[in-house]
XYZ file of C-alpha atoms in Angstrom:
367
model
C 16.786 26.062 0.848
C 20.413 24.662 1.467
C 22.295 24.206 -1.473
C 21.961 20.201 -2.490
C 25.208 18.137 -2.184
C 26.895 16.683 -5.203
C 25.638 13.771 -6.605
C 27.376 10.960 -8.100
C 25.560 8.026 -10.508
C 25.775 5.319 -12.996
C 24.081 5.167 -16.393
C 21.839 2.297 -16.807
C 21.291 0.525 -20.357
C 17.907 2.791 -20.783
C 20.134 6.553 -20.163
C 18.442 7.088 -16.523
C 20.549 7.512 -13.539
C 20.488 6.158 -10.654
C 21.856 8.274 -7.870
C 23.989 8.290 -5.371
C 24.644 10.554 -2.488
C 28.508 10.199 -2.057
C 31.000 7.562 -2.920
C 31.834 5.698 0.375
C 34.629 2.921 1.112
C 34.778 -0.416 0.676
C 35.213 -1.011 4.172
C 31.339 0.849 4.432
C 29.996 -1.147 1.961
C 30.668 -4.563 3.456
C 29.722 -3.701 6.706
C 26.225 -2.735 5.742
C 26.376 -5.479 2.678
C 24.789 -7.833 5.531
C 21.274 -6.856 4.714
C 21.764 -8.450 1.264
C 21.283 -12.243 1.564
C 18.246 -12.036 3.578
C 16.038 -9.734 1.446
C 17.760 -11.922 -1.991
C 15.919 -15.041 -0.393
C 13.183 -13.414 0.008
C 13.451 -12.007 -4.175
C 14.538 -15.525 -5.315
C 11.644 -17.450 -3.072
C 9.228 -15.080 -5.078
C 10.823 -14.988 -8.452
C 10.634 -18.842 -8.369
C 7.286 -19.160 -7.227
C 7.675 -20.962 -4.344
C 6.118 -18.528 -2.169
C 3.281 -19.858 -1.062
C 5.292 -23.247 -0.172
C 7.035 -21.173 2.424
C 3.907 -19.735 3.897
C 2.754 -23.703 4.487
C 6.043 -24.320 5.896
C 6.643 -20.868 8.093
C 10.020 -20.098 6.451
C 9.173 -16.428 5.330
C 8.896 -15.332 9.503
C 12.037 -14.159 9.431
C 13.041 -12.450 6.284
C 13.453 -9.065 6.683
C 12.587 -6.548 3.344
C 12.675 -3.216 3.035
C 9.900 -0.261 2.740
C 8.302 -0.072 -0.512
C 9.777 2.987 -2.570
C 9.198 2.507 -6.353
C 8.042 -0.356 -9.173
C 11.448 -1.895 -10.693
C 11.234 -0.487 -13.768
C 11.312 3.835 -13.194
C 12.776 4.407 -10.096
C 12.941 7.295 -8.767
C 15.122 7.699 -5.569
C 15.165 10.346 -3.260
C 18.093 12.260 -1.957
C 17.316 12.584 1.564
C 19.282 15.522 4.254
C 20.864 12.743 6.644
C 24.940 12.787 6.308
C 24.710 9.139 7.171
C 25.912 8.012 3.778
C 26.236 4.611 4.674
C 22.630 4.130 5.493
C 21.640 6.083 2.034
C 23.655 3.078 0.494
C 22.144 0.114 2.590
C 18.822 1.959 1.749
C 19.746 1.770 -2.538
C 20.699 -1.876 -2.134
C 17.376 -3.021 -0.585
C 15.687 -0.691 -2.736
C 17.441 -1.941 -6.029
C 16.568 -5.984 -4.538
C 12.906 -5.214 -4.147
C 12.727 -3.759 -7.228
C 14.083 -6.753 -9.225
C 11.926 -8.790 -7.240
C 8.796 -6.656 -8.598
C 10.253 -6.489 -12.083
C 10.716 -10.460 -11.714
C 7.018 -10.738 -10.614
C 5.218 -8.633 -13.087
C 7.431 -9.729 -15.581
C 5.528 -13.245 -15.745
C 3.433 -13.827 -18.573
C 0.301 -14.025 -16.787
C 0.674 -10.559 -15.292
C -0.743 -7.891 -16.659
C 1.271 -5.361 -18.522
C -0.920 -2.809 -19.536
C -4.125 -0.817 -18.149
C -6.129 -2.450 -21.386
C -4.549 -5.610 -20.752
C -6.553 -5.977 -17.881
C -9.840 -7.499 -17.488
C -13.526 -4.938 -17.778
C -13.623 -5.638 -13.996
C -10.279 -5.111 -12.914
C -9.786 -1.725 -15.266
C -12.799 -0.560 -13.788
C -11.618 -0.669 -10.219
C -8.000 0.587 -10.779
C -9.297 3.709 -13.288
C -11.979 4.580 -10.666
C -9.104 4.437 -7.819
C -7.133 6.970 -9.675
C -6.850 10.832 -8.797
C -5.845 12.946 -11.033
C -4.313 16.688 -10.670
C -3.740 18.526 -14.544
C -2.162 21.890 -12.857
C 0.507 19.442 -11.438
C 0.602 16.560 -13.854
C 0.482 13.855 -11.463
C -2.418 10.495 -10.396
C -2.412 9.338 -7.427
C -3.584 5.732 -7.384
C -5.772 5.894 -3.211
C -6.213 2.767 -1.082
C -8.423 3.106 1.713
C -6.395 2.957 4.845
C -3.072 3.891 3.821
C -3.679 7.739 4.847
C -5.955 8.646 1.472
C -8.447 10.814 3.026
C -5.271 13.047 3.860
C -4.188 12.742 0.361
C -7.503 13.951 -0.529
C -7.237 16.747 1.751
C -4.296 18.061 -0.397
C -5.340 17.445 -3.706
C -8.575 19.956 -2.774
C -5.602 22.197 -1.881
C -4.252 21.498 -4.886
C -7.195 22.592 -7.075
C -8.489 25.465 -4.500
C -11.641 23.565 -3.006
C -10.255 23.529 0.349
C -8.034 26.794 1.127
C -5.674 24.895 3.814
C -5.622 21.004 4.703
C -6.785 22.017 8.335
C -9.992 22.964 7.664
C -12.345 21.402 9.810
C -15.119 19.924 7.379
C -16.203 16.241 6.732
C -14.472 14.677 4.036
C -16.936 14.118 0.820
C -14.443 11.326 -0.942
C -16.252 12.445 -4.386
C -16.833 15.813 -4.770
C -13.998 18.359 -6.280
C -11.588 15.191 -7.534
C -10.990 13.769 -10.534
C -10.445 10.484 -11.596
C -9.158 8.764 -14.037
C -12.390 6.824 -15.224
C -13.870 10.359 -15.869
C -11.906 10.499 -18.981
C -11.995 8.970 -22.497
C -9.304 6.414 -23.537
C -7.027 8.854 -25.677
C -7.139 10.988 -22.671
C -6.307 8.512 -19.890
C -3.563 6.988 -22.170
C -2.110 10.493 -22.452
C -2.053 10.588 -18.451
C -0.507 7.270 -18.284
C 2.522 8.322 -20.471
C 3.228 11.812 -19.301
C 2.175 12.115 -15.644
C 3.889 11.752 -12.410
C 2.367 8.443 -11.013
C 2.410 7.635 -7.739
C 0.501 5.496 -4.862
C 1.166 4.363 -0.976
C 1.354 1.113 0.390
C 0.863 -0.133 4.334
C 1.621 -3.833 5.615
C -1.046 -5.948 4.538
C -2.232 -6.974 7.880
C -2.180 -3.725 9.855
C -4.578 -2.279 7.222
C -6.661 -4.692 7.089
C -6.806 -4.410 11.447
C -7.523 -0.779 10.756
C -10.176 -1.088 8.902
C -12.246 -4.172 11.173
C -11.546 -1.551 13.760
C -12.321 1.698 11.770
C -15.492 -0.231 10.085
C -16.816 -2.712 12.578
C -16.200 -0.557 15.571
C -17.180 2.652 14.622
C -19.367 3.124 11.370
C -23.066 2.292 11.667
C -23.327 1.988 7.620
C -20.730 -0.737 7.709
C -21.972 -2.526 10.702
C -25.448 -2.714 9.170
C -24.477 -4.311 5.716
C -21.616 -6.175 6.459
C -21.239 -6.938 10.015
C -24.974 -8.477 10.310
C -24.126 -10.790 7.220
C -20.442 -11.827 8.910
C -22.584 -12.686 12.173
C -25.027 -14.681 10.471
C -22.857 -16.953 8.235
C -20.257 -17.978 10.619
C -21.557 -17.150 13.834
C -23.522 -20.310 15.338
C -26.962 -20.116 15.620
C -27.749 -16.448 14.360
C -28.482 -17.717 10.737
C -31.589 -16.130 10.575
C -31.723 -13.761 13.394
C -33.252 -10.733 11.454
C -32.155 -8.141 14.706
C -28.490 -8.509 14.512
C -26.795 -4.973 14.477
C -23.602 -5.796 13.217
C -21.735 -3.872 16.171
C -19.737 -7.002 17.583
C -17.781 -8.830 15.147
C -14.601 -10.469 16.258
C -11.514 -10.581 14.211
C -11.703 -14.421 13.258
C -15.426 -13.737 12.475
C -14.264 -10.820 9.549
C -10.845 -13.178 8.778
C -13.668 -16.101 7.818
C -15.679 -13.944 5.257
C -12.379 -12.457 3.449
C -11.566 -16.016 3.045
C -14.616 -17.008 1.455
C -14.641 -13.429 -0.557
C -13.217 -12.850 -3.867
C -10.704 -10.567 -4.108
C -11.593 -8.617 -6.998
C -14.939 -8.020 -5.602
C -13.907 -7.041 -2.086
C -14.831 -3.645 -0.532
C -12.667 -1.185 -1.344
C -11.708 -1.339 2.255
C -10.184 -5.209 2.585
C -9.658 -5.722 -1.017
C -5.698 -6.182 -1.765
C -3.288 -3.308 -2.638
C -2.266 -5.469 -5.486
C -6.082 -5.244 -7.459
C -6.725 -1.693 -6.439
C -3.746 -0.133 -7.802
C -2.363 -2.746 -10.387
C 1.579 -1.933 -10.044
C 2.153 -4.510 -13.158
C -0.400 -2.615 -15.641
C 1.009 0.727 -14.546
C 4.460 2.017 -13.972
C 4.339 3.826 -11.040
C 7.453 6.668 -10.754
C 7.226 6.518 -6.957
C 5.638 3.685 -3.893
C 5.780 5.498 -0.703
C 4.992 3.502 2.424
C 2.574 4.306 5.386
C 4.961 3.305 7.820
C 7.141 6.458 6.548
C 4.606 8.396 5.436
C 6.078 11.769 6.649
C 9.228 11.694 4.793
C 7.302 10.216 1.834
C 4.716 12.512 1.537
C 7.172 15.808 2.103
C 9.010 13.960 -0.696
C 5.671 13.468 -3.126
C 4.645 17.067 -2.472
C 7.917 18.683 -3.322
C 8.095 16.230 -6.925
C 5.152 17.190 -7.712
C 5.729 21.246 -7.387
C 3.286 21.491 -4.566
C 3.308 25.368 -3.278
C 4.868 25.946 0.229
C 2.464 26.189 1.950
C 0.734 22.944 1.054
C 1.491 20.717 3.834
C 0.403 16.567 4.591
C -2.246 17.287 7.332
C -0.580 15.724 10.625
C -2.734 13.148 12.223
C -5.818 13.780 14.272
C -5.141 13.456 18.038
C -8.157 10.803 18.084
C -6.172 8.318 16.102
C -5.443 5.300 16.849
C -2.184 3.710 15.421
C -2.037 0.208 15.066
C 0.832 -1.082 17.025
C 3.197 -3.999 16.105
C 1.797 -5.364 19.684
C -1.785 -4.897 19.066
C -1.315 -6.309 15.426
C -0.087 -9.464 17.072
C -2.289 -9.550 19.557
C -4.998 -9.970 16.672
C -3.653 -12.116 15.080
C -2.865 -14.697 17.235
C -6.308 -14.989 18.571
C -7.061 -16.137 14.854
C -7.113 -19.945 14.159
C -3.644 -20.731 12.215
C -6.312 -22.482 9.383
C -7.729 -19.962 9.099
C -4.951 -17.131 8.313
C -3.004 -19.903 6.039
C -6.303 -19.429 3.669
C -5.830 -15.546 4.331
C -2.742 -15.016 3.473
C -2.960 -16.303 -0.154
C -5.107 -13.995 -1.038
C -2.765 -10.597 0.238
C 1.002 -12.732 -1.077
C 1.152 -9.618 -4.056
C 0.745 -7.201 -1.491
C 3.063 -9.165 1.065
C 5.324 -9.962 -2.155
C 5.472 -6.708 -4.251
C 5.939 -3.842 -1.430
C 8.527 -5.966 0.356
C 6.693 -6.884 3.428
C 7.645 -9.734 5.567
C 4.273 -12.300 6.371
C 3.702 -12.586 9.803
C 5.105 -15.010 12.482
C 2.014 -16.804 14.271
C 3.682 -19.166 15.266
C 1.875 -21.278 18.206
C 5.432 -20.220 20.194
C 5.585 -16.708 18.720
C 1.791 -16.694 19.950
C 2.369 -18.019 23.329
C 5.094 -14.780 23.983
């Protein structure tokens, strides 16, 4: 490996450092200082509370945020090989805004601030939602489509139940892993305060297209138990039509029942980022994001002391990304009543990870 560059830092009140590649001039600094007062509305809209306000009034189209990276209160940047040091210092800006955004947030009296602070229900699903690796000292807090079955792939690496992530065999999502809930309290506590803790987050929307497409389109199981139930409550005149097969239901169809569903009781699937992982109860050292999941993961894997030769598996030729285009597409053919009763329910996720909520606009629509 090349030798690493020198870095430079400050010292925060609590002794950590927060780095920085190389000192660049002033001249840099205000030409990339631009990206500030767009993603500072977006913190002080959020840290005031107003947020939902602006989703009634279609003010939040615009604002641009970052990618997710880490919690607000242990962050842990990465040093990445570009010699663009003026984009490594537009990246620590936005990075340091959405993290006092998320420290603003969680720091609310009404947010949780522990793992026991939470509710039976709510510990439940964030403990079972937690992989854990001992060799490594790391958890890995999954959400179903945001690329876990890959990170399952490597923890069986990991551990030796799988000898390469390539291996062409179907993905049991139980057996050989650990998690968290396995363990007694002193235990998990012990996890909490010493292990690497990590999870990945994707834009609220596009996951939740992946799995209606993933779910409705392609898995019989799913299509059986929830699609024939969608069809039959909102789908006129098939309220007790015991032959439904679940195999055609449309995006506004699936939008309807997450409305109506709560979120803590969701399917792991559609339920928010926000209730599976609990970023306020837990202080997560690193939040990659899906839509750099490459870089991330490299990033995750070399933390973590991963061996060479443990790799992130690269995606299967039969995937199917979804597009910005095809994500708007979607979207628009949903009633704007409709997603303004959606979107309440994904704002953490939207708010949090630094996502922008999307225009559907009847003009944006009409383009």
């Amino acid at each position: 490996m090349p030798p690493r560059k020198k870095e430079y830092g400050i010292k925060r009140a609590s002794g950590s450092l927060v780095h920085f590649r190389a000192p660049v001039s002033a001249t840099t600094i205000r030409r990339h200082s631009a990206v500030v007062p767009s993603v500072l509305t977006f913190a002080v809209i959020v840290a005031s509370g107003g947020l939902l306000l602006m989703i009634e009034k279609g003010m939040l189209n615009s604002v641009q945020t970052p990618p997710p990276r880490a919690n607000g209160r242990k962050v842990e940047y990465r040093l990445r090989s570009s010699s663009d040091t003026a984009a490594d210092v537009e990246s620590q800006i936005v990075q340091e805004i959405r993290n006092r955004t998320i420290r603003s947030v969680c720091g609310q009296r009404n947010m949780p601030h522990s793992v026991w602070s939470l509710s039976p229900l709510q510990r439940k699903t964030l403990l079972q939602h937690i992989l854990v690796n001992d060799e490594h000292r790391f958890l890995y807090c999954y959400v179903p489509k945001v690329a876990c079955s890959n990170w399952k792939r490597v923890l069986k690496v990991l551990s030796g139940a799988l000898a390469n992530v390539d291996i062409k065999v179907k993905m049991d999502h139980r057996a050989d892993l650990v998690f968290l809930s396995d363990l007694p309290p002193e235990e998990i506590r012990h996890r909490l305060r010493h292990y690497f803790k990590f999870m990945f987050v994707r834009e609220p929307m596009a996951r939740l297209l992946s799995a209606y497409r993933n779910k409705f389109g392609e898995i019989e199981a799913y299509q059986r138990k929830y699609g024939a139930e969608i069809i039959r409550r909102y789908r006129k005149g098939y309220a007790k039509d015991k032959k439904i097969s679940g195999n055609d239901v449309t995006f506004t169809e699936f939008t309807r029942y997450l409305v109506d569903e709560d979120p803590e009781r969701m399917n792991e699937h559609w339920m928010p980022i926000y209730n599976l992982c609990q970023p306020c109860a837990i202080e997560y050292d690193f939040i990659g994001s899906y839509e750099r999941l490459e870089s991330d993961a490299s990033y995750i894997l070399e933390r973590v002391g991963a061996p060479q030769h443990v790799r992130f598996p690269e995606r299967q030729t039969w995937y199917k990304p979804v597009t910005k285009e095809t994500l708007h597409y979607y979207l628009c053919t949903v009633p704007q009543k409709f997603l303004k009763e959606l979107l309440p329910k994904y704002i953490l996720d939207f708010s949090l990870f630094g996502y922008p909520l999307p225009n559907t606009t009847t003009e944006y629509c009409r383009h």
